[in-house]
Amino acid sequence: MKIVDAKVIVCSPGRNFVTLKLVTEDGVYGLGDATLNGRELAVVSYLKDHVAPLLIGRDAARIEDTWHYLYKGAYWRRGPVTMCAISAVDVALWDIKAKSLGVPLYQLLGGASRDAVLVYGHANGANIEETVAAVADYQKLGYKAIRAQSGVPGLGKIYGVGRGKMQYEAAQEGSLPVEETWNTESYLNLVPQLFARLRKEFSEELPLLHDAHHRLTPIEAARLGRSLEPYHLFWLEDPTPAELQDGFRLIRQHTTTPIAVGEVFNSVYDCERLIKEQLIDYIRTAVVHAGGITHMRKIASLAEMHQVRTGCHGATDMSPVCMAAALHFDLSVHNFGIQEYMVHSAETDSVFPHKYSFSNGFMYPGDAPGLGVDINEELAAKFPYKQAYLPVNRALDGTMHSW
Ligand code: EZ4
Ligand code: CO
């Protein structure tokens, strides 16, 4: 079954998405998400100029071989742009294989290891009381696990807060990134107050999560983890930038708060030491950024051997194509932990009709053949690309800080 067309579709139904559509000679097609938030067009070029021409005429059934053809064949290894492109090809090929066999993708990944996929929603507010109200709203919607982020007095709009208490969108339209303001001490003082208040209001049993979004040094993260121990978080995410994997050893020495990391990782080599030394509890790599289903299964297998569970990134910049792939992966992989879930806009859902569903705190990939997600290309064309960037962050004195 030869590939006869490789089409890159760029659209912006509420936010930008890049989608790869691979078509085979017998008419079966598969989709892969290739969205790299704020850097979308770099992946479009990589796919159009360097990947699509290599795919025409190749056997769509050879998924593993094609992965290595693109990875080893490029000579230049890893990196977010390359790995996003490889992910898109890989997922589209899995979609084609499952569709041509007439089975939902999870059946090709070993079958279901559980009945449903536990997800967490994003509650946020400009201050602690607004965040408490948002957590209550998520509970009413049926969520069984909730991430809580609050604004910090004196800092204005920061990561995780904005667009009403139920929604948050990191990328902002415009020709330059928005600049946010940061002060670590104010943040470190506020977060334990937030979780003390949440534990007073809600059951001890409610899984609560928090994202520090790479803004702390290891010793600051250790202080935060320790101060949150009485409120026993499900996880503390991205406590410190992960280029320095040794930093996690320091955090580990000081706190029992479970640690999650990996949304910016793009290969198993980014996680290797963290997993092998059991410095983390959850690995957050996403199908779209870490080499597709093929590579994500290898990451999950390494993690399984070291009692690390998965917690895939699932913000709105993962398109419904990625979300569907993540749900098939989550349902099948033994060491699944939790899946992040942010509801897409109505426009996004109309461009990407899908069979996955949410009910009472859990998600289901559905039993349609393949991924169970499609793209309405005519509608997609009505939402052209809009330049948008992730914000940048500066400390109070103007120094650039991790966002
Ligand atoms: O900032 O997806 O846990 N979720 C996150 C996200 C990321 C965006 C970046 O593209 O950290 O909100
Ligand atoms: Co995050």
mmCIF file of C-alpha atoms in Angstrom, residues 235-377:
data_model
loop_
_atom_site.group_PDB
_atom_site.id
_atom_site.type_symbol
_atom_site.label_atom_id
_atom_site.label_comp_id
_atom_site.label_asym_id
_atom_site.label_seq_id
_atom_site.Cartn_x
_atom_site.Cartn_y
_atom_site.Cartn_z
ATOM 1 C CA TRP A 235 2.027 16.120 41.209
ATOM 2 C CA LEU A 236 4.152 19.239 41.015
ATOM 3 C CA GLU A 237 4.884 19.803 37.317
ATOM 4 C CA ASP A 238 8.004 21.266 35.694
ATOM 5 C CA PRO A 239 9.514 22.421 38.994
ATOM 6 C CA THR A 240 12.753 23.494 37.291
ATOM 7 C CA PRO A 241 14.010 23.659 33.688
ATOM 8 C CA ALA A 242 14.968 20.130 32.723
ATOM 9 C CA GLU A 243 18.026 20.738 30.559
ATOM 10 C CA LEU A 244 19.919 20.254 33.824
ATOM 11 C CA GLN A 245 18.721 16.812 34.805
ATOM 12 C CA ASP A 246 20.959 16.835 37.903
ATOM 13 C CA GLY A 247 18.700 19.530 39.344
ATOM 14 C CA PHE A 248 16.010 16.930 39.913
ATOM 15 C CA ARG A 249 18.304 14.952 42.203
ATOM 16 C CA LEU A 250 18.473 17.937 44.507
ATOM 17 C CA ILE A 251 14.671 18.310 44.505
ATOM 18 C CA ARG A 252 14.280 14.592 45.228
ATOM 19 C CA GLN A 253 16.582 14.790 48.256
ATOM 20 C CA HIS A 254 14.289 17.335 49.885
ATOM 21 C CA THR A 255 10.680 16.476 49.175
ATOM 22 C CA THR A 256 8.159 13.645 48.795
ATOM 23 C CA THR A 257 5.884 15.755 46.561
ATOM 24 C CA PRO A 258 5.550 13.715 43.336
ATOM 25 C CA ILE A 259 7.279 15.319 40.348
ATOM 26 C CA ALA A 260 6.092 15.462 36.709
ATOM 27 C CA VAL A 261 8.149 16.716 33.779
ATOM 28 C CA GLY A 262 8.579 16.342 30.023
ATOM 29 C CA GLU A 263 6.140 18.448 27.984
ATOM 30 C CA VAL A 264 9.043 20.138 26.165
ATOM 31 C CA PHE A 265 11.016 16.903 25.713
ATOM 32 C CA ASN A 266 11.261 15.406 22.257
ATOM 33 C CA SER A 267 13.041 12.094 22.719
ATOM 34 C CA VAL A 268 13.735 9.313 25.195
ATOM 35 C CA TYR A 269 17.217 10.756 25.671
ATOM 36 C CA ASP A 270 15.727 13.840 27.351
ATOM 37 C CA CYS A 271 14.102 11.635 30.003
ATOM 38 C CA GLU A 272 16.625 8.850 30.315
ATOM 39 C CA ARG A 273 18.461 9.893 33.468
ATOM 40 C CA LEU A 274 15.321 11.238 35.145
ATOM 41 C CA ILE A 275 13.607 7.888 34.655
ATOM 42 C CA LYS A 276 16.531 5.560 35.319
ATOM 43 C CA GLU A 277 17.454 7.331 38.558
ATOM 44 C CA GLN A 278 13.794 7.547 39.575
ATOM 45 C CA LEU A 279 14.062 11.317 39.943
ATOM 46 C CA ILE A 280 10.516 11.835 38.641
ATOM 47 C CA ASP A 281 7.144 10.144 39.081
ATOM 48 C CA TYR A 282 5.346 11.102 35.862
ATOM 49 C CA ILE A 283 6.694 11.546 32.345
ATOM 50 C CA ARG A 284 4.728 14.150 30.377
ATOM 51 C CA THR A 285 5.982 13.758 26.808
ATOM 52 C CA ALA A 286 3.277 14.271 24.160
ATOM 53 C CA VAL A 287 2.669 12.168 21.049
ATOM 54 C CA VAL A 288 3.075 15.252 18.821
ATOM 55 C CA HIS A 289 6.394 16.384 20.302
ATOM 56 C CA ALA A 290 8.145 13.127 21.172
ATOM 57 C CA GLY A 291 8.233 11.107 17.978
ATOM 58 C CA GLY A 292 4.677 9.834 17.698
ATOM 59 C CA ILE A 293 3.187 6.595 18.973
ATOM 60 C CA THR A 294 6.284 4.588 17.988
ATOM 61 C CA HIS A 295 8.704 6.596 20.134
ATOM 62 C CA MET A 296 6.236 7.282 22.964
ATOM 63 C CA ARG A 297 5.831 3.538 23.478
ATOM 64 C CA LYS A 298 9.599 3.238 23.969
ATOM 65 C CA ILE A 299 9.580 6.067 26.516
ATOM 66 C CA ALA A 300 6.662 4.418 28.341
ATOM 67 C CA SER A 301 8.439 1.055 28.391
ATOM 68 C CA LEU A 302 11.584 2.556 29.913
ATOM 69 C CA ALA A 303 9.401 4.389 32.444
ATOM 70 C CA GLU A 304 7.494 1.219 33.318
ATOM 71 C CA MET A 305 10.708 -0.521 34.348
ATOM 72 C CA HIS A 306 11.442 2.315 36.782
ATOM 73 C CA GLN A 307 7.966 2.780 38.269
ATOM 74 C CA VAL A 308 7.419 6.061 36.475
ATOM 75 C CA ARG A 309 3.924 6.595 35.080
ATOM 76 C CA THR A 310 2.747 8.612 32.083
ATOM 77 C CA GLY A 311 0.933 11.959 32.248
ATOM 78 C CA CYS A 312 0.756 13.215 28.668
ATOM 79 C CA HIS A 313 0.690 16.906 27.904
ATOM 80 C CA GLY A 314 -2.799 17.766 26.625
ATOM 81 C CA ALA A 315 -3.112 21.550 26.424
ATOM 82 C CA THR A 316 -5.158 23.127 23.611
ATOM 83 C CA ASP A 317 -2.105 23.335 21.332
ATOM 84 C CA MET A 318 -2.267 19.515 21.026
ATOM 85 C CA SER A 319 -4.845 19.293 18.206
ATOM 86 C CA PRO A 320 -7.761 16.822 18.365
ATOM 87 C CA VAL A 321 -5.576 14.541 16.200
ATOM 88 C CA CYS A 322 -2.938 14.458 18.956
ATOM 89 C CA MET A 323 -5.610 14.151 21.649
ATOM 90 C CA ALA A 324 -7.070 11.089 19.918
ATOM 91 C CA ALA A 325 -3.609 9.519 19.554
ATOM 92 C CA ALA A 326 -2.891 10.234 23.233
ATOM 93 C CA LEU A 327 -6.128 8.550 24.317
ATOM 94 C CA HIS A 328 -5.355 5.350 22.367
ATOM 95 C CA PHE A 329 -1.872 5.379 23.904
ATOM 96 C CA ASP A 330 -3.242 6.072 27.417
ATOM 97 C CA LEU A 331 -5.820 3.313 27.207
ATOM 98 C CA SER A 332 -3.263 0.729 26.136
ATOM 99 C CA VAL A 333 -0.067 1.511 28.035
ATOM 100 C CA HIS A 334 0.280 -0.381 31.335
ATOM 101 C CA ASN A 335 1.952 2.408 33.345
ATOM 102 C CA PHE A 336 -0.530 5.139 32.485
ATOM 103 C CA GLY A 337 -0.938 7.764 35.214
ATOM 104 C CA ILE A 338 -3.220 10.573 34.066
ATOM 105 C CA GLN A 339 -3.960 12.612 30.924
ATOM 106 C CA GLU A 340 -4.118 16.417 30.773
ATOM 107 C CA TYR A 341 -7.294 17.650 29.077
ATOM 108 C CA MET A 342 -8.222 21.165 28.006
ATOM 109 C CA VAL A 343 -11.420 21.521 26.027
ATOM 110 C CA HIS A 344 -10.922 22.821 22.471
ATOM 111 C CA SER A 345 -13.018 25.664 21.051
ATOM 112 C CA ALA A 346 -16.216 24.867 19.133
ATOM 113 C CA GLU A 347 -14.450 26.023 15.927
ATOM 114 C CA THR A 348 -11.595 23.569 16.518
ATOM 115 C CA ASP A 349 -13.999 20.707 17.163
ATOM 116 C CA SER A 350 -15.924 21.526 13.982
ATOM 117 C CA VAL A 351 -12.757 21.427 11.854
ATOM 118 C CA PHE A 352 -11.663 18.144 13.514
ATOM 119 C CA PRO A 353 -14.773 15.940 13.997
ATOM 120 C CA HIS A 354 -13.823 13.188 16.447
ATOM 121 C CA LYS A 355 -15.143 10.094 18.189
ATOM 122 C CA TYR A 356 -13.383 10.538 21.533
ATOM 123 C CA SER A 357 -15.540 11.666 24.406
ATOM 124 C CA PHE A 358 -15.495 12.917 28.004
ATOM 125 C CA SER A 359 -17.833 11.586 30.657
ATOM 126 C CA ASN A 360 -17.726 11.995 34.424
ATOM 127 C CA GLY A 361 -14.012 12.715 34.705
ATOM 128 C CA PHE A 362 -12.840 10.074 32.225
ATOM 129 C CA MET A 363 -12.182 10.007 28.503
ATOM 130 C CA TYR A 364 -12.690 7.313 25.888
ATOM 131 C CA PRO A 365 -10.985 7.097 22.481
ATOM 132 C CA GLY A 366 -14.050 5.415 20.936
ATOM 133 C CA ASP A 367 -14.157 2.339 18.725
ATOM 134 C CA ALA A 368 -14.042 3.849 15.221
ATOM 135 C CA PRO A 369 -11.289 2.347 13.033
ATOM 136 C CA GLY A 370 -7.970 4.204 13.322
ATOM 137 C CA LEU A 371 -7.649 7.306 15.486
ATOM 138 C CA GLY A 372 -11.331 8.181 15.157
ATOM 139 C CA VAL A 373 -10.653 11.770 14.109
ATOM 140 C CA ASP A 374 -11.066 13.510 10.769
ATOM 141 C CA ILE A 375 -10.351 16.930 9.272
ATOM 142 C CA ASN A 376 -12.894 19.026 7.360
ATOM 143 C CA GLU A 377 -10.519 20.614 4.850
#
